[in-house]
CSV table of C-alpha atoms and ligand atoms in Angstrom, one decimal:
chain,number,residue,atom,x,y,z
C,1,UNK,CA,104.0,-39.3,140.9
C,2,UNK,CA,106.2,-38.8,143.6
C,3,UNK,CA,106.2,-35.0,145.5
C,4,UNK,CA,107.6,-32.3,147.1
C,5,UNK,CA,109.1,-33.5,150.9
C,6,UNK,CA,109.8,-31.2,153.7
C,7,UNK,CA,112.2,-31.2,154.8
C,8,UNK,CA,113.0,-28.2,156.7
C,9,UNK,CA,109.9,-26.0,158.0
C,10,UNK,CA,109.5,-23.8,154.7
C,11,UNK,CA,112.5,-26.1,152.6
C,12,UNK,CA,111.3,-28.1,149.9
C,13,UNK,CA,112.9,-31.6,148.7
C,14,UNK,CA,111.9,-31.1,144.1
C,15,UNK,CA,114.0,-33.9,143.2
C,16,UNK,CA,113.3,-36.9,140.9
C,17,UNK,CA,113.6,-39.8,141.7
C,18,UNK,CA,116.1,-42.2,138.3
C,19,UNK,CA,114.4,-46.1,139.2
C,20,UNK,CA,115.7,-47.2,136.4
C,21,UNK,CA,118.6,-45.6,134.9
C,22,UNK,CA,121.4,-48.5,135.8
C,23,UNK,CA,125.2,-46.4,134.4
C,24,UNK,CA,126.3,-43.0,134.8
C,25,UNK,CA,128.9,-41.2,133.5
C,26,UNK,CA,129.3,-43.0,130.9
C,27,UNK,CA,128.6,-45.9,131.3
C,28,UNK,CA,131.5,-46.0,134.1
C,29,UNK,CA,129.2,-46.3,136.7
C,30,UNK,CA,127.5,-49.2,137.4
C,31,UNK,CA,124.0,-47.7,139.0
C,32,UNK,CA,122.6,-50.6,139.8
C,33,UNK,CA,119.8,-49.3,142.6
C,34,UNK,CA,119.0,-46.5,140.1
C,35,UNK,CA,119.8,-42.8,141.9
C,36,UNK,CA,118.0,-39.6,142.3
C,37,UNK,CA,118.5,-36.1,141.5
C,38,UNK,CA,118.1,-33.8,144.6
C,39,UNK,CA,116.2,-30.5,144.1
C,40,UNK,CA,116.4,-28.9,147.4
C,41,UNK,CA,113.5,-25.0,146.7
C,42,UNK,CA,114.3,-22.0,149.7
C,43,UNK,CA,110.6,-20.6,150.2
C,44,UNK,CA,111.1,-16.9,152.6
C,45,UNK,CA,110.6,-13.8,151.6
C,46,UNK,CA,112.5,-14.4,148.3
C,47,UNK,CA,112.6,-18.4,146.8
C,48,UNK,CA,115.4,-19.7,145.8
C,49,UNK,CA,116.2,-23.3,144.4
C,50,UNK,CA,119.0,-24.9,144.9
C,51,UNK,CA,119.8,-26.9,141.4
C,52,UNK,CA,117.7,-29.0,139.3
C,53,UNK,CA,117.7,-32.1,138.1
C,54,UNK,CA,118.6,-33.6,134.6
C,55,UNK,CA,116.7,-32.5,131.7
C,56,UNK,CA,115.3,-34.8,130.9
C,57,UNK,CA,112.9,-34.6,134.0
C,58,UNK,CA,112.7,-31.2,134.2
C,59,UNK,CA,108.8,-31.4,134.1
C,60,UNK,CA,109.0,-33.8,137.3
C,61,UNK,CA,110.4,-31.6,139.2
C,62,UNK,CA,108.2,-28.1,137.8
C,63,UNK,CA,105.1,-30.2,139.4
C,64,UNK,CA,106.3,-30.8,142.0
C,65,UNK,CA,107.9,-26.9,142.7
C,66,UNK,CA,104.3,-26.3,141.3
C,67,UNK,CA,102.6,-27.8,144.0
C,68,UNK,CA,104.2,-25.2,146.6
C,69,UNK,CA,104.4,-21.8,144.5
C,70,UNK,CA,104.7,-21.5,140.8
C,71,UNK,CA,108.4,-21.7,138.7
C,72,UNK,CA,107.8,-17.4,137.5
C,73,UNK,CA,108.0,-17.0,141.7
C,74,UNK,CA,111.3,-18.3,141.6
C,75,UNK,CA,114.1,-15.2,143.1
C,76,UNK,CA,117.6,-17.7,142.6
C,77,UNK,CA,118.5,-20.3,141.2
C,78,UNK,CA,121.7,-21.6,142.8
C,79,UNK,CA,123.9,-23.3,140.6
C,80,UNK,CA,126.4,-25.6,143.1
C,81,UNK,CA,127.3,-27.5,140.0
C,82,UNK,CA,127.5,-26.9,136.2
C,83,UNK,CA,127.6,-30.9,135.4
C,84,UNK,CA,124.4,-31.6,133.9
C,85,UNK,CA,122.0,-33.9,136.0
C,86,UNK,CA,122.0,-31.5,138.5
C,87,UNK,CA,121.7,-28.2,135.4
C,88,UNK,CA,120.1,-30.1,132.9
C,89,UNK,CA,117.0,-28.7,134.3
C,90,UNK,CA,118.4,-24.6,134.0
C,91,UNK,CA,117.1,-24.1,130.6
C,92,UNK,CA,113.1,-25.1,130.8
C,93,UNK,CA,113.2,-23.6,134.5
C,94,UNK,CA,114.3,-20.4,133.1
C,95,UNK,CA,112.3,-20.0,129.9
C,96,UNK,CA,109.6,-19.4,133.2
C,97,UNK,CA,111.1,-16.7,136.0
C,98,UNK,CA,113.5,-15.3,133.2
C,99,UNK,CA,114.0,-12.5,135.4
C,100,UNK,CA,115.9,-14.8,138.7
C,101,UNK,CA,119.2,-13.9,139.7
C,102,UNK,CA,121.0,-16.9,138.9
C,103,UNK,CA,123.7,-18.0,141.5
C,104,UNK,CA,126.9,-20.4,141.3
C,105,UNK,CA,131.1,-19.3,141.7
C,106,UNK,CA,133.0,-18.5,138.5
C,107,UNK,CA,133.9,-21.5,137.0
C,108,UNK,CA,130.5,-21.6,137.3
C,109,UNK,CA,129.0,-18.9,135.6
C,110,UNK,CA,131.4,-19.9,133.2
C,111,UNK,CA,130.3,-23.9,132.8
C,112,UNK,CA,126.9,-22.4,132.4
C,113,UNK,CA,127.2,-20.0,129.4
C,114,UNK,CA,129.6,-23.2,127.1
C,115,UNK,CA,127.2,-25.2,127.8
C,116,UNK,CA,123.3,-23.8,127.7
C,117,UNK,CA,124.4,-19.8,125.6
C,118,UNK,CA,121.7,-18.7,128.2
C,119,UNK,CA,122.1,-15.6,128.6
C,120,UNK,CA,120.5,-15.1,132.8
C,121,UNK,CA,121.1,-12.9,135.1
C,122,UNK,CA,124.6,-14.5,136.9
C,123,UNK,CA,126.0,-13.4,140.8
C,124,UNK,CA,129.4,-15.0,141.0
C,125,UNK,CA,130.1,-15.8,145.0
C,126,UNK,CA,132.8,-17.3,146.7
C,127,UNK,CA,133.4,-18.7,150.3
C,128,UNK,CA,132.1,-16.1,152.6
C,129,UNK,CA,129.7,-14.5,150.7
C,130,UNK,CA,125.5,-14.1,152.0
C,131,UNK,CA,121.8,-14.3,150.4
C,132,UNK,CA,119.3,-13.0,152.4
C,133,UNK,CA,115.6,-13.9,151.8
C,134,UNK,CA,113.8,-12.8,154.3
C,135,UNK,CA,114.3,-14.6,158.0
C,136,UNK,CA,116.7,-16.6,156.6
C,137,UNK,CA,120.7,-16.6,155.3
C,138,UNK,CA,122.4,-18.3,152.6
C,139,UNK,CA,125.6,-18.5,152.5
C,140,UNK,CA,128.2,-20.2,150.4
C,141,UNK,CA,131.1,-22.5,150.2
C,142,UNK,CA,133.2,-23.3,147.1
C,143,UNK,CA,134.0,-26.7,146.8
C,144,UNK,CA,136.4,-25.8,143.8
C,145,UNK,CA,137.3,-30.3,143.2
C,146,UNK,CA,134.4,-31.2,145.0
C,147,UNK,CA,134.2,-33.0,142.7
C,148,UNK,CA,134.7,-30.3,138.7
C,149,UNK,CA,136.0,-26.8,139.7
C,150,UNK,CA,132.8,-25.4,139.9
C,151,UNK,CA,132.3,-26.8,142.5
C,152,UNK,CA,130.3,-24.8,146.0
C,153,UNK,CA,127.6,-25.9,148.5
C,154,UNK,CA,125.2,-23.8,149.6
C,155,UNK,CA,124.3,-23.1,153.3
C,156,UNK,CA,121.4,-21.7,155.5
C,157,UNK,CA,122.5,-21.7,159.4
C,158,UNK,CA,118.9,-20.5,160.2
C,159,UNK,CA,117.6,-24.2,159.3
C,160,UNK,CA,121.3,-26.1,159.7
C,161,UNK,CA,121.3,-26.9,156.2
C,162,UNK,CA,124.0,-28.0,154.2
C,163,UNK,CA,123.1,-28.3,150.2
C,164,UNK,CA,127.1,-29.8,150.0
C,165,UNK,CA,125.5,-30.7,146.3
C,166,UNK,CA,128.3,-34.2,144.6
C,167,UNK,CA,129.5,-34.8,148.1
C,168,UNK,CA,128.1,-37.0,150.8
C,169,UNK,CA,125.3,-38.9,148.2
C,170,UNK,CA,124.4,-41.7,147.2
C,171,UNK,CA,123.4,-43.4,144.2
C,172,UNK,CA,120.2,-45.2,145.2
C,173,UNK,CA,117.0,-44.5,144.8
C,174,UNK,CA,114.8,-44.5,146.9
C,175,UNK,CA,110.5,-44.2,148.4
C,176,UNK,CA,112.2,-42.5,150.9
C,177,UNK,CA,114.6,-39.6,151.7
C,178,UNK,CA,115.7,-39.5,154.7
C,179,UNK,CA,118.7,-42.2,155.8
C,180,UNK,CA,116.4,-43.2,159.1
C,181,UNK,CA,114.1,-44.1,156.6
C,182,UNK,CA,116.8,-46.6,154.7
C,183,UNK,CA,117.9,-49.9,155.2
C,184,UNK,CA,121.7,-48.3,156.2
C,185,UNK,CA,123.5,-50.9,154.4
C,186,UNK,CA,122.5,-50.4,151.9
C,187,UNK,CA,123.0,-46.3,152.6
C,188,UNK,CA,126.8,-47.3,153.1
C,189,UNK,CA,127.7,-49.9,150.4
C,190,UNK,CA,125.9,-47.0,147.6
C,191,UNK,CA,127.8,-44.0,149.7
C,192,UNK,CA,130.9,-45.6,149.9
C,193,UNK,CA,130.5,-47.1,146.1
C,194,UNK,CA,130.2,-43.5,145.2
C,195,UNK,CA,133.6,-42.5,146.6
C,196,UNK,CA,135.8,-44.3,145.9
C,197,UNK,CA,134.8,-43.9,141.5
C,198,UNK,CA,133.8,-40.3,142.2
C,199,UNK,CA,135.7,-38.6,144.6
C,200,UNK,CA,138.5,-41.0,145.6
C,201,UNK,CA,141.0,-39.3,143.8
C,202,UNK,CA,140.3,-36.2,144.7
C,203,UNK,CA,141.4,-37.6,148.4
C,204,UNK,CA,143.3,-35.5,149.3
C,205,UNK,CA,141.1,-31.6,148.8
C,206,UNK,CA,138.4,-33.5,150.7
C,207,UNK,CA,140.9,-34.5,153.3
C,208,UNK,CA,142.0,-30.7,153.2
C,209,UNK,CA,138.4,-28.8,152.5
C,210,UNK,CA,136.4,-31.1,155.5
C,211,UNK,CA,139.7,-30.0,157.5
C,212,UNK,CA,138.1,-26.4,156.8
C,213,UNK,CA,134.6,-27.0,157.2
C,214,UNK,CA,134.9,-28.6,160.5
C,215,UNK,CA,137.4,-25.5,162.2
C,216,UNK,CA,134.0,-22.8,160.9
C,217,UNK,CA,132.3,-24.4,163.2
C,218,UNK,CA,128.6,-24.4,161.6
C,219,UNK,CA,125.7,-26.2,163.7
C,220,UNK,CA,124.5,-28.7,161.3
C,221,UNK,CA,122.3,-30.8,161.3
C,222,UNK,CA,120.8,-31.8,158.0
C,223,UNK,CA,123.0,-33.0,155.2
C,224,UNK,CA,121.4,-32.5,152.1
C,225,UNK,CA,123.2,-33.6,148.9
C,226,UNK,CA,122.4,-33.8,145.2
C,227,UNK,CA,122.3,-37.7,145.1
C,228,UNK,CA,120.0,-40.2,146.7
C,229,UNK,CA,119.5,-39.9,150.8
C,230,UNK,CA,119.3,-37.2,153.0
C,231,UNK,CA,121.5,-37.4,156.8
C,232,UNK,CA,119.0,-36.1,158.5
C,233,UNK,CA,120.3,-38.3,161.4
C,234,UNK,CA,123.6,-38.1,163.3
C,235,UNK,CA,124.3,-36.6,160.0
C,236,UNK,CA,128.3,-36.3,161.1
C,237,UNK,CA,128.8,-40.0,160.6
C,238,UNK,CA,129.3,-39.5,156.8
C,239,UNK,CA,131.6,-36.2,157.5
C,240,UNK,CA,133.9,-39.0,159.5
C,241,UNK,CA,133.0,-41.5,157.2
C,242,UNK,CA,134.7,-39.7,154.1
C,243,UNK,CA,137.6,-38.2,156.8
C,244,UNK,CA,138.2,-41.9,156.7
C,245,UNK,CA,138.0,-43.0,152.8
C,246,UNK,CA,139.9,-39.7,151.6
C,247,UNK,CA,143.1,-40.5,154.8
C,248,UNK,CA,143.0,-43.6,152.3
C,249,UNK,CA,142.8,-45.8,156.1
C,250,UNK,CA,142.5,-49.4,154.8
C,251,UNK,CA,141.7,-52.8,156.4
C,252,UNK,CA,143.6,-55.9,156.7
C,253,UNK,CA,142.1,-57.1,153.1
C,254,UNK,CA,143.3,-57.8,149.6
C,255,UNK,CA,141.1,-58.2,145.9
C,256,UNK,CA,142.3,-59.7,144.1
C,257,UNK,CA,141.4,-59.0,139.7
C,258,UNK,CA,143.2,-61.3,136.7
C,259,UNK,CA,141.8,-62.1,133.5
C,260,UNK,CA,142.8,-65.5,131.9
C,261,UNK,CA,142.2,-67.5,129.2
C,262,UNK,CA,142.3,-70.4,128.9
C,263,UNK,CA,142.1,-71.3,132.7
C,264,UNK,CA,145.7,-71.1,133.9
C,265,UNK,CA,145.5,-67.7,135.0
C,266,UNK,CA,141.8,-68.4,136.8
C,267,UNK,CA,143.8,-71.3,138.8
C,268,UNK,CA,146.7,-69.8,140.3
C,269,UNK,CA,144.0,-66.3,140.8
C,270,UNK,CA,141.8,-69.8,143.2
C,271,UNK,CA,145.6,-70.7,144.6
C,272,UNK,CA,146.2,-67.7,146.6
C,273,UNK,CA,143.4,-66.8,147.6
C,274,UNK,CA,143.0,-70.2,150.0
C,275,UNK,CA,145.9,-69.3,150.6
C,276,UNK,CA,146.0,-65.9,152.2
C,277,UNK,CA,141.8,-67.7,153.7
C,278,UNK,CA,144.5,-69.9,155.7
C,279,UNK,CA,146.5,-66.6,156.8
C,280,UNK,CA,143.3,-64.9,158.6
C,281,UNK,CA,142.6,-62.0,155.5
C,282,UNK,CA,139.5,-61.3,154.1
C,283,UNK,CA,139.8,-61.9,150.0
C,284,UNK,CA,137.1,-60.5,147.2
C,285,UNK,CA,138.2,-62.5,144.5
C,286,UNK,CA,137.1,-60.9,140.3
C,287,UNK,CA,137.3,-61.9,137.5
C,288,UNK,CA,137.4,-58.8,135.4
C,289,UNK,CA,135.1,-60.5,132.9
C,290,UNK,CA,132.5,-61.1,134.0
C,291,UNK,CA,132.5,-58.1,137.6
C,292,UNK,CA,130.9,-54.9,138.3
C,293,UNK,CA,134.1,-52.6,138.3
C,294,UNK,CA,132.1,-50.5,140.2
C,295,UNK,CA,132.2,-52.0,142.0
C,296,UNK,CA,135.0,-53.2,142.2
C,297,UNK,CA,136.4,-50.5,143.1
C,298,UNK,CA,133.9,-50.0,145.6
C,299,UNK,CA,136.2,-53.2,147.3
C,300,UNK,CA,139.3,-51.4,146.8
C,301,UNK,CA,138.3,-48.5,148.6
C,302,UNK,CA,139.6,-49.8,151.9
C,303,UNK,CA,141.4,-52.6,150.9
C,304,UNK,CA,145.3,-52.7,152.0
C,305,UNK,CA,146.5,-55.2,148.9
C,306,UNK,CA,146.0,-55.2,145.8
C,307,UNK,CA,146.2,-58.6,143.6
C,308,UNK,CA,146.8,-59.1,139.8
C,309,UNK,CA,146.8,-61.7,137.7
C,310,UNK,CA,147.2,-62.1,133.5
C,311,UNK,CA,147.3,-64.8,130.9
C,312,UNK,CA,150.4,-63.5,128.2
C,313,UNK,CA,149.0,-62.3,125.1
C,314,UNK,CA,151.7,-60.6,122.8
C,315,UNK,CA,153.7,-60.5,125.3
C,316,UNK,CA,151.3,-58.4,127.6
C,317,UNK,CA,148.3,-58.7,129.5
C,318,UNK,CA,144.7,-59.5,128.6
C,319,UNK,CA,143.5,-56.4,127.4
C,320,UNK,CA,140.4,-56.1,129.6
C,321,UNK,CA,142.4,-56.1,132.3
C,322,UNK,CA,145.1,-53.7,130.7
C,323,UNK,CA,141.2,-51.1,130.6
C,324,UNK,CA,140.9,-51.6,134.1
C,325,UNK,CA,144.2,-50.6,135.7
C,326,UNK,CA,144.6,-47.6,133.8
C,327,UNK,CA,141.9,-46.9,135.2
C,328,UNK,CA,143.1,-47.7,138.3
C,329,UNK,CA,145.7,-45.7,137.6
C,330,UNK,CA,143.9,-42.2,138.1
C,331,UNK,CA,143.0,-42.6,141.4
C,332,UNK,CA,146.2,-41.7,143.3
C,333,UNK,CA,145.6,-44.9,145.8
C,334,UNK,CA,148.2,-44.8,148.1
C,335,UNK,CA,149.6,-46.5,151.8
C,336,UNK,CA,148.3,-50.1,149.4
C,337,UNK,CA,150.9,-53.1,148.5
C,338,UNK,CA,150.6,-55.3,145.2
C,339,UNK,CA,151.7,-57.7,143.3
C,340,UNK,CA,151.6,-59.9,140.2
C,341,UNK,CA,150.7,-63.6,139.0
C,342,UNK,CA,150.0,-64.7,135.8
C,343,UNK,CA,150.8,-67.9,133.4
C,344,UNK,CA,152.5,-67.9,130.0
C,345,UNK,CA,153.0,-69.9,127.1
C,346,UNK,CA,154.9,-69.0,124.5
C,347,UNK,CA,157.2,-66.5,127.0
C,348,UNK,CA,155.9,-64.3,129.3
C,349,UNK,CA,155.7,-60.0,129.7
C,350,UNK,CA,151.7,-59.6,131.1
C,351,UNK,CA,154.0,-59.7,134.6
C,352,UNK,CA,156.3,-57.5,133.5
C,353,UNK,CA,154.2,-54.9,132.1
C,354,UNK,CA,151.6,-55.5,135.0
C,355,UNK,CA,154.1,-54.2,137.5
C,356,UNK,CA,155.4,-51.7,135.2
C,357,UNK,CA,152.5,-50.1,135.6
C,358,UNK,CA,152.0,-50.9,139.1
C,359,UNK,CA,154.6,-48.9,139.8
C,360,UNK,CA,154.6,-46.3,137.1
C,361,UNK,CA,150.6,-45.8,138.9
C,362,UNK,CA,152.7,-44.8,141.8
C,363,UNK,CA,151.7,-48.5,144.5
C,364,UNK,CA,154.3,-50.7,145.9
C,365,UNK,CA,154.7,-53.7,144.2
C,366,UNK,CA,155.8,-55.9,147.6
C,367,UNK,CA,156.6,-59.1,147.3
C,368,UNK,CA,157.5,-59.8,143.3
C,369,UNK,CA,154.7,-61.7,141.1
C,370,UNK,CA,155.4,-65.1,140.6
C,371,UNK,CA,154.6,-67.4,137.2
C,372,UNK,CA,153.2,-70.5,136.1
C,373,UNK,CA,153.9,-72.0,132.4
C,374,UNK,CA,150.8,-73.7,130.9
C,375,UNK,CA,149.2,-75.0,133.4
C,376,UNK,CA,151.0,-74.8,136.7
C,377,UNK,CA,152.5,-78.0,138.1
C,378,UNK,CA,153.2,-78.9,141.6
C,379,UNK,CA,156.2,-76.6,141.9
C,380,UNK,CA,154.6,-73.7,140.7
C,381,UNK,CA,151.0,-74.4,142.2
C,382,UNK,CA,153.8,-74.0,146.0
C,383,UNK,CA,155.5,-71.4,144.7
C,384,UNK,CA,152.0,-69.7,144.8
C,385,UNK,CA,151.0,-70.6,148.1
C,386,UNK,CA,154.7,-69.5,149.0
C,387,UNK,CA,153.8,-66.1,147.1
C,388,UNK,CA,150.3,-65.7,149.1
C,389,UNK,CA,151.9,-66.7,152.3
C,390,UNK,CA,154.4,-63.5,151.9
C,391,UNK,CA,151.6,-61.1,150.9
C,392,UNK,CA,149.9,-61.3,153.1
C,393,UNK,CA,152.8,-60.7,155.4
C,394,UNK,CA,152.8,-57.5,154.7
C,395,UNK,CA,149.2,-57.1,154.7
C,396,UNK,CA,148.8,-58.0,158.8
X,1,LIG,FE1,125.9,-35.4,139.9
X,1,LIG,FE2,128.7,-34.0,139.2
X,1,LIG,O1,126.4,-34.6,139.3
């Protein structure tokens, strides 16, 4: 069994590593590298636990706490977030320390009650409220919509430690706890995937919160999120990276996502891909039916160009691309350029349906569309090449 880890003097990681979980958030997020649920025990004259873990891992968290203190000695449980991957073990914990005060935002109080119906002593806190544990003081910062209405950050000034719950997290299981111990490209890949799939729709709120927290001028030497690896080496690297993602900064890169029935739309996708590469653009090509959607959204996060292709079926697009685009609409992507292509047999329809959906998603369709009847002939192939060239001109 893995051990607790002292991450700062008197502050212990007592979370769990979920090595085998392969999907999250009701299968909307694939987790090929697993995840962790991070809980932190702060030991001073008073003892506080910041967050818990997924309910099924409660016994493992309690074993880690027991390495340090008897759980009955816990005075405060700080609930930064209601979602059950961080609060699931709370009912089990509260049986062992029934007099402990649970601390969180008003929305957290309401959410925890509606999840667990616990009759716990709850203290509602607001931004700037503090809790003295002895030598250490905790300050609370409300962070609504990062990523739920109840979300909150906890900050310990004496240890220069920020505990921002889901923000800056990654679904990344590891035998290590700190960013200077793991492969940095793997770590940043997971951080990017996490931002794209969970936080992208909330970018404007995140940008404002980053600004607000930076203006507080809090010394921070460690950022310990509730999932994955703790940022102790150059912790502001991830804050600055988040600022770029939240501003929706993009690269001259094109993500192409298509769904094909008998291969003609796929053929068009490959012609367009090769033509874009000839224009010196970075391209990522995905067949929606054989791709990990979580990975595709990660690639789209910093891509200036989006291209979508579908064969026509019943006068519209194929169903799995439709599902993909419905999710994309919720992401509120800004500053992107899109184009559409597709094949048809009897009558078209897919291309127009995709264009209409993109427009209603606030995504600019910059160069119209490109179609082919059955298998693209010479003229239609040339049209795909020209479509790609026109699109590349908009991206560069
Ligand atoms: Fe990791 Fe919003 O829960």
